[in-house]
PDB file of C-alpha atoms in Angstrom:
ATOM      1  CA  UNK A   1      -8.337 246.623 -16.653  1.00 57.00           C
ATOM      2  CA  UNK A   2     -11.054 248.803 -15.842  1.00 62.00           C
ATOM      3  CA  UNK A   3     -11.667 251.340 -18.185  1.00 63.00           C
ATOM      4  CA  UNK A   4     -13.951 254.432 -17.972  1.00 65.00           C
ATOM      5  CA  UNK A   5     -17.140 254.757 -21.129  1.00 73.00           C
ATOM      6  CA  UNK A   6     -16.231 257.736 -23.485  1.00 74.00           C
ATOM      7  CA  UNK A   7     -18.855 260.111 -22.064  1.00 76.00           C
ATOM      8  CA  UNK A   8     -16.855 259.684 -18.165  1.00 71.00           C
ATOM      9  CA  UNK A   9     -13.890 259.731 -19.091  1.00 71.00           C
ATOM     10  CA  UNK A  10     -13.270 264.001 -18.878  1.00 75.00           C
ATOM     11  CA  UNK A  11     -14.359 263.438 -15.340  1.00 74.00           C
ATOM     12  CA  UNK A  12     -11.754 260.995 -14.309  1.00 74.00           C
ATOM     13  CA  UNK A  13      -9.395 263.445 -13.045  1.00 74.00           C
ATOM     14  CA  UNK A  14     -12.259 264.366 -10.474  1.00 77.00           C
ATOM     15  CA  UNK A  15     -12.989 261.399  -9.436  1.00 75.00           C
ATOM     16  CA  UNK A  16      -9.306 260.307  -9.117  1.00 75.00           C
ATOM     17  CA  UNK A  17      -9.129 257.611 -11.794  1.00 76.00           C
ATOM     18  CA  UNK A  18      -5.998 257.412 -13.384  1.00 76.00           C
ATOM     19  CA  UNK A  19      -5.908 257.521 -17.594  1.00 74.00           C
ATOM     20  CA  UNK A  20      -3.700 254.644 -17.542  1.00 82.00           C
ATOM     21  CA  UNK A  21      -2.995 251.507 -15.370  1.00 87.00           C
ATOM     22  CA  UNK A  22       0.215 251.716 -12.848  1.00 90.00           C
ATOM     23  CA  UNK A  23       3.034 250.177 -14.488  1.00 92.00           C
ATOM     24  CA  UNK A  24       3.747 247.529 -11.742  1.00 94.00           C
ATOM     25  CA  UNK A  25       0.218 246.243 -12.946  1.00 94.00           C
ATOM     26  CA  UNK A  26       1.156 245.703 -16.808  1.00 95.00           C
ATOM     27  CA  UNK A  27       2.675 242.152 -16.464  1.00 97.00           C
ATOM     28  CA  UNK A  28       0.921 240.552 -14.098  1.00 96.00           C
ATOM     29  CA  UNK A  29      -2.395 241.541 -16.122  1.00 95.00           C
ATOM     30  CA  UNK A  30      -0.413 239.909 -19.106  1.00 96.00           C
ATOM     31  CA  UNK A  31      -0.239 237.370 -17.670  1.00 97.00           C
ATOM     32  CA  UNK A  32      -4.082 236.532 -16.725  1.00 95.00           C
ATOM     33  CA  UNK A  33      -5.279 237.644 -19.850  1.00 95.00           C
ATOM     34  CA  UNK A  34      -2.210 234.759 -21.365  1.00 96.00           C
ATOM     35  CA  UNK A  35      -4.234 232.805 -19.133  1.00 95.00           C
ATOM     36  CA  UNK A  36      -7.428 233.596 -21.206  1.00 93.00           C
ATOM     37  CA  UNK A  37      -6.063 233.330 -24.550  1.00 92.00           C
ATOM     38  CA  UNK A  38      -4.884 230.052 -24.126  1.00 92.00           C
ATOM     39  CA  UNK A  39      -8.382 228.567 -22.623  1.00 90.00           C
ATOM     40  CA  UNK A  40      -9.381 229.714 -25.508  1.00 89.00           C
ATOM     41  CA  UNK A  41      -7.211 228.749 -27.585  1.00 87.00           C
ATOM     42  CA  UNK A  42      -7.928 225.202 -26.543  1.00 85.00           C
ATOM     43  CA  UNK A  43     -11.711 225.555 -26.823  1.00 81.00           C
ATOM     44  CA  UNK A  44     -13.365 224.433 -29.420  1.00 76.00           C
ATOM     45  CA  UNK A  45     -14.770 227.400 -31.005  1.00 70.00           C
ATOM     46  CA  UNK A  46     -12.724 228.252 -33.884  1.00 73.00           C
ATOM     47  CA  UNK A  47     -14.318 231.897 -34.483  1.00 78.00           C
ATOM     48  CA  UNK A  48     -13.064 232.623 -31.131  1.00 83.00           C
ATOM     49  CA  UNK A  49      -9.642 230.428 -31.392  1.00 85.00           C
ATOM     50  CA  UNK A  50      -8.825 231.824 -34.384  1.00 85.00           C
ATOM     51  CA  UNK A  51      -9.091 235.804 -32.881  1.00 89.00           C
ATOM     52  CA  UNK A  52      -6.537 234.747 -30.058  1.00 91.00           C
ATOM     53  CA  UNK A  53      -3.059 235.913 -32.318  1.00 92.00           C
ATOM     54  CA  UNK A  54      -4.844 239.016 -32.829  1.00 93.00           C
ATOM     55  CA  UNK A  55      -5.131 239.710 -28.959  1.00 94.00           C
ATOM     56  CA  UNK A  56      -2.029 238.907 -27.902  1.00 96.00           C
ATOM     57  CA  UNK A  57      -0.725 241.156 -30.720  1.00 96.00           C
ATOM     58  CA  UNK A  58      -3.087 244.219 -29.635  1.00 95.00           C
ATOM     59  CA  UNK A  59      -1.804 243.469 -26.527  1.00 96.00           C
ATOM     60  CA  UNK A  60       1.572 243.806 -27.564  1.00 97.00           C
ATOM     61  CA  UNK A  61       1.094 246.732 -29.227  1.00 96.00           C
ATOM     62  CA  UNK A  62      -0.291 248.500 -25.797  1.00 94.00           C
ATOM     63  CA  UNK A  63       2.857 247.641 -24.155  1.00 96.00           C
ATOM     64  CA  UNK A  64       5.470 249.086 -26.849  1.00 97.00           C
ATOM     65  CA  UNK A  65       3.376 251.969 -25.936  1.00 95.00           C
ATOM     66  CA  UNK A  66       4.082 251.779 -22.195  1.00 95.00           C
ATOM     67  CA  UNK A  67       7.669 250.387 -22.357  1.00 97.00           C
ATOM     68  CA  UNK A  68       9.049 253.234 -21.685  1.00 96.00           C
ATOM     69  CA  UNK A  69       7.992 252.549 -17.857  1.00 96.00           C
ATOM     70  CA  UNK A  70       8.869 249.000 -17.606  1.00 97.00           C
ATOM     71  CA  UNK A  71      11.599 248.079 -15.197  1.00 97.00           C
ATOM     72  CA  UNK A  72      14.388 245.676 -16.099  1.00 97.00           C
ATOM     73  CA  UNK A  73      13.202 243.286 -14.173  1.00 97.00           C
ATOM     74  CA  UNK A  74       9.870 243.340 -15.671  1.00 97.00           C
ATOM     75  CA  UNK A  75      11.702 242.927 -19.067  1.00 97.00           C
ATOM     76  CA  UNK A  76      12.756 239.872 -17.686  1.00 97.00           C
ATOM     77  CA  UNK A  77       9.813 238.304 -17.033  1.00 97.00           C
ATOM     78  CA  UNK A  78       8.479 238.920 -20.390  1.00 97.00           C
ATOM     79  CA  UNK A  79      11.049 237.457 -22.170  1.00 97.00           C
ATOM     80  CA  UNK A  80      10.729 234.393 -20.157  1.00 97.00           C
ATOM     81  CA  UNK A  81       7.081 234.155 -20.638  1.00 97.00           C
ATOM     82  CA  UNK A  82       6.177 231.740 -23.575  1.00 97.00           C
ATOM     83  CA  UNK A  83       3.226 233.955 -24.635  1.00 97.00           C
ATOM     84  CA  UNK A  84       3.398 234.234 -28.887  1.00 96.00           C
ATOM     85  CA  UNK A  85       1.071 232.012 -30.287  1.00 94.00           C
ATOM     86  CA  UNK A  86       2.324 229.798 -33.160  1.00 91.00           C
ATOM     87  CA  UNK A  87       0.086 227.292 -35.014  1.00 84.00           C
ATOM     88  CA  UNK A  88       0.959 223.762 -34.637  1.00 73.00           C
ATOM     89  CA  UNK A  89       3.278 222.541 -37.504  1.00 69.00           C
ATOM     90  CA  UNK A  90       2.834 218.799 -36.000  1.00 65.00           C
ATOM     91  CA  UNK A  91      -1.408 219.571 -35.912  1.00 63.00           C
ATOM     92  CA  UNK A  92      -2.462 218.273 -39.774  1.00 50.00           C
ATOM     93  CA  UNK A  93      -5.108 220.982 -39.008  1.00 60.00           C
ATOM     94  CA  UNK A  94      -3.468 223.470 -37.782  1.00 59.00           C
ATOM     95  CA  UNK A  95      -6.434 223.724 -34.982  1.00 68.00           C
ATOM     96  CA  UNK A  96      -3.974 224.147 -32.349  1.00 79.00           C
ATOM     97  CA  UNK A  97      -1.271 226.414 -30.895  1.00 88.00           C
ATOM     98  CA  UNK A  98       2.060 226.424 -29.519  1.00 90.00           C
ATOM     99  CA  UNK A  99       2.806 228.967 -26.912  1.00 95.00           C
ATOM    100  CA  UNK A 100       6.835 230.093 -27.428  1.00 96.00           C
ATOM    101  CA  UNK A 101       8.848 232.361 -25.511  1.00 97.00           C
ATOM    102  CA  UNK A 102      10.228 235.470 -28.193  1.00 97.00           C
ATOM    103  CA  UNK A 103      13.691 233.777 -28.028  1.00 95.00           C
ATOM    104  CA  UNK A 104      12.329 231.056 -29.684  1.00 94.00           C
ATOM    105  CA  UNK A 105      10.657 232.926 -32.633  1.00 94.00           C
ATOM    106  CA  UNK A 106      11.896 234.941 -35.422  1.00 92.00           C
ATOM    107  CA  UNK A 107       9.972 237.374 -38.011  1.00 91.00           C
ATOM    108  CA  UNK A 108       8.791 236.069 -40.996  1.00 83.00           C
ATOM    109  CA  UNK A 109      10.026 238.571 -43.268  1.00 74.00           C
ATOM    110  CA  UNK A 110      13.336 238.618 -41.797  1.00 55.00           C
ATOM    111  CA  UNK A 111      12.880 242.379 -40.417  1.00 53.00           C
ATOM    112  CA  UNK A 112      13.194 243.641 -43.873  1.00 50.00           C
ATOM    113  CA  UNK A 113      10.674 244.203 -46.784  1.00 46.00           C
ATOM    114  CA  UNK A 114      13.174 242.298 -49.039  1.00 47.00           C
ATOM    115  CA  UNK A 115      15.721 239.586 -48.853  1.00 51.00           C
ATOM    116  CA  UNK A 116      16.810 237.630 -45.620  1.00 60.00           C
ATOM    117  CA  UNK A 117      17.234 233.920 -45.094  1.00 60.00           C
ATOM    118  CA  UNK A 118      13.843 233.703 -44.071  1.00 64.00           C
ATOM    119  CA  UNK A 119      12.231 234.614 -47.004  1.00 64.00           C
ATOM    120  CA  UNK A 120      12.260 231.339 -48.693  1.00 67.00           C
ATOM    121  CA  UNK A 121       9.180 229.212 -47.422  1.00 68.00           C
ATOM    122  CA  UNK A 122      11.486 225.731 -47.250  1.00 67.00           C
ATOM    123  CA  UNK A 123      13.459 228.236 -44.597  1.00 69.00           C
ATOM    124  CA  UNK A 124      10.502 229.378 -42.734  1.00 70.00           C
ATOM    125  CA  UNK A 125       9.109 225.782 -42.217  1.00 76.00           C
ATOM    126  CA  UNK A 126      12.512 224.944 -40.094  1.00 80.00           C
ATOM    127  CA  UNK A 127      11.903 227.865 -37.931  1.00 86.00           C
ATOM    128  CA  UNK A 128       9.296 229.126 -35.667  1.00 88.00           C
ATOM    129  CA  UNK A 129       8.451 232.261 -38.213  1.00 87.00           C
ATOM    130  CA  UNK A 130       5.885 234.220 -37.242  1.00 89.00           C
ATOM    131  CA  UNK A 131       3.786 237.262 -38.938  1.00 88.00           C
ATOM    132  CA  UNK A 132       2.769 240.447 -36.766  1.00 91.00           C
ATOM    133  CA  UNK A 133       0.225 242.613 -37.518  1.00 89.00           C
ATOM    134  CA  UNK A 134       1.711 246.664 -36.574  1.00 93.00           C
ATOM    135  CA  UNK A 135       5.337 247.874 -35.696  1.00 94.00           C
ATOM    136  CA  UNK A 136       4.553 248.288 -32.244  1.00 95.00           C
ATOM    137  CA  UNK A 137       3.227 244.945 -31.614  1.00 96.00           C
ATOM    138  CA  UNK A 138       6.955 243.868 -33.541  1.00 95.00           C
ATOM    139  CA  UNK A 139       9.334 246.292 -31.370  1.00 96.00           C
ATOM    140  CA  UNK A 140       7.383 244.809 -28.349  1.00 97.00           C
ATOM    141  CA  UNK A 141       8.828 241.151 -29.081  1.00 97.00           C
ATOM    142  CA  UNK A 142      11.970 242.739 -30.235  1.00 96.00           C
ATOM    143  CA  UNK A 143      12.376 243.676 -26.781  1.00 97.00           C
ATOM    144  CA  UNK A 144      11.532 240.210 -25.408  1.00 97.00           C
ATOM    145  CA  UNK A 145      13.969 238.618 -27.718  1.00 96.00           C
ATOM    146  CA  UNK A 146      11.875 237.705 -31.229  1.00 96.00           C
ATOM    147  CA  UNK A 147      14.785 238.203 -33.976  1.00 93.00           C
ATOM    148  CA  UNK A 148      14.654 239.166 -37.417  1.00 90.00           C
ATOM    149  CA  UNK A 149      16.389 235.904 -38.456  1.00 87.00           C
ATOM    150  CA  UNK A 150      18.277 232.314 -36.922  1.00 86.00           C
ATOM    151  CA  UNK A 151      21.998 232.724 -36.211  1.00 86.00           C
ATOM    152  CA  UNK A 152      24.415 230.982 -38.206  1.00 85.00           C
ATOM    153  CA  UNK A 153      25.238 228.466 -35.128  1.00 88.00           C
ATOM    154  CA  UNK A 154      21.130 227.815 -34.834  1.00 85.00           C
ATOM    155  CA  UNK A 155      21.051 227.101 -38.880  1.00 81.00           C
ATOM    156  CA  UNK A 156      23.480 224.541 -38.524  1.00 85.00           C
ATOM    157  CA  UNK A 157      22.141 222.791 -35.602  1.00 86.00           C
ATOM    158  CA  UNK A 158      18.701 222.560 -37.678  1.00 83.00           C
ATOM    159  CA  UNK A 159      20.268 221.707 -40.531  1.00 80.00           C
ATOM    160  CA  UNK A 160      22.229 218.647 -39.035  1.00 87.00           C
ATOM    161  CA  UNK A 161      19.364 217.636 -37.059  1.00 81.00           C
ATOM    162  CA  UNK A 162      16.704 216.922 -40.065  1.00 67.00           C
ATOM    163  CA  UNK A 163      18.757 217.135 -43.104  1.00 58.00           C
TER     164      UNK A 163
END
């Protein structure tokens, strides 16, 4: 987005430029700055690689600020995005990322401060655990589907499937 310099800013009322960006804008902006991140996130400098979890997460946290105006629909299309950016378990190096829809993910604490199946690290390495950063950025995937831990049902099948 566009965004007014400090000093203009008190003037954009004048000038007719909205504080914030319409609504109907916020996902398909998402989605080309998704776009972004994961060029990046391919590329081969790591400095820059490395700051791509962060983004997506500030990003995140901008729209639990705005949810309030998204549309069902819009919901929707979120959740179905595979935008949360996990490093690869299968690279030795951990250089590269997987890209996983929030359904797919759960928090690595579990939701809590204490206790929780996930807080044993043998646990987290059978699930796609991830860490964020703020509350906002966390009731954001909330809303998309991230979960505080795996289902009974979604245990077993792991379990049975590498023992």
């Amino acid at each position: 987005f566009a965004v007014l310099t400090e000093p203009h800013r008190a003037l954009s009322s004048c000038v007719g430029v909205a504080a914030q960006p319409p609504a109907a804008s916020l996902v398909p902006q998402f989605k080309a700055l998704l776009q972004n991140w994961r060029r990046v996130a391919a590329a081969e400098d790591c400095e820059r690689r490395d700051k791509v979890p962060q983004a997506v997460f500030s990003a995140c946290e901008y729209l639990a600020g705005r949810a309030s105006e998204m549309t069902a629909s819009m919901w929707k299309e979120l959740s179905a995005l595979p935008f949360v950016p996990l490093r690869d378990r299968a690279d030795a190096s951990a250089q590269s990322f997987r890209w996983l829809r929030c359904s797919d993910v759960y928090f690595a604490d579990g939701g809590t401060s204490s206790g929780g199946i996930l807080d044993d690290q043998a646990t987290k390495a059978l699930f796609n655990c991830i860490t964020v950063p703020s509350k906002g950025a966390a009731a954001f995937l909330r809303q998309c589907g991230a979960r505080d831990e795996p289902k009974a049902r979604e245990i077993a099948l792991v379990l049975l499937g590498d023992p």
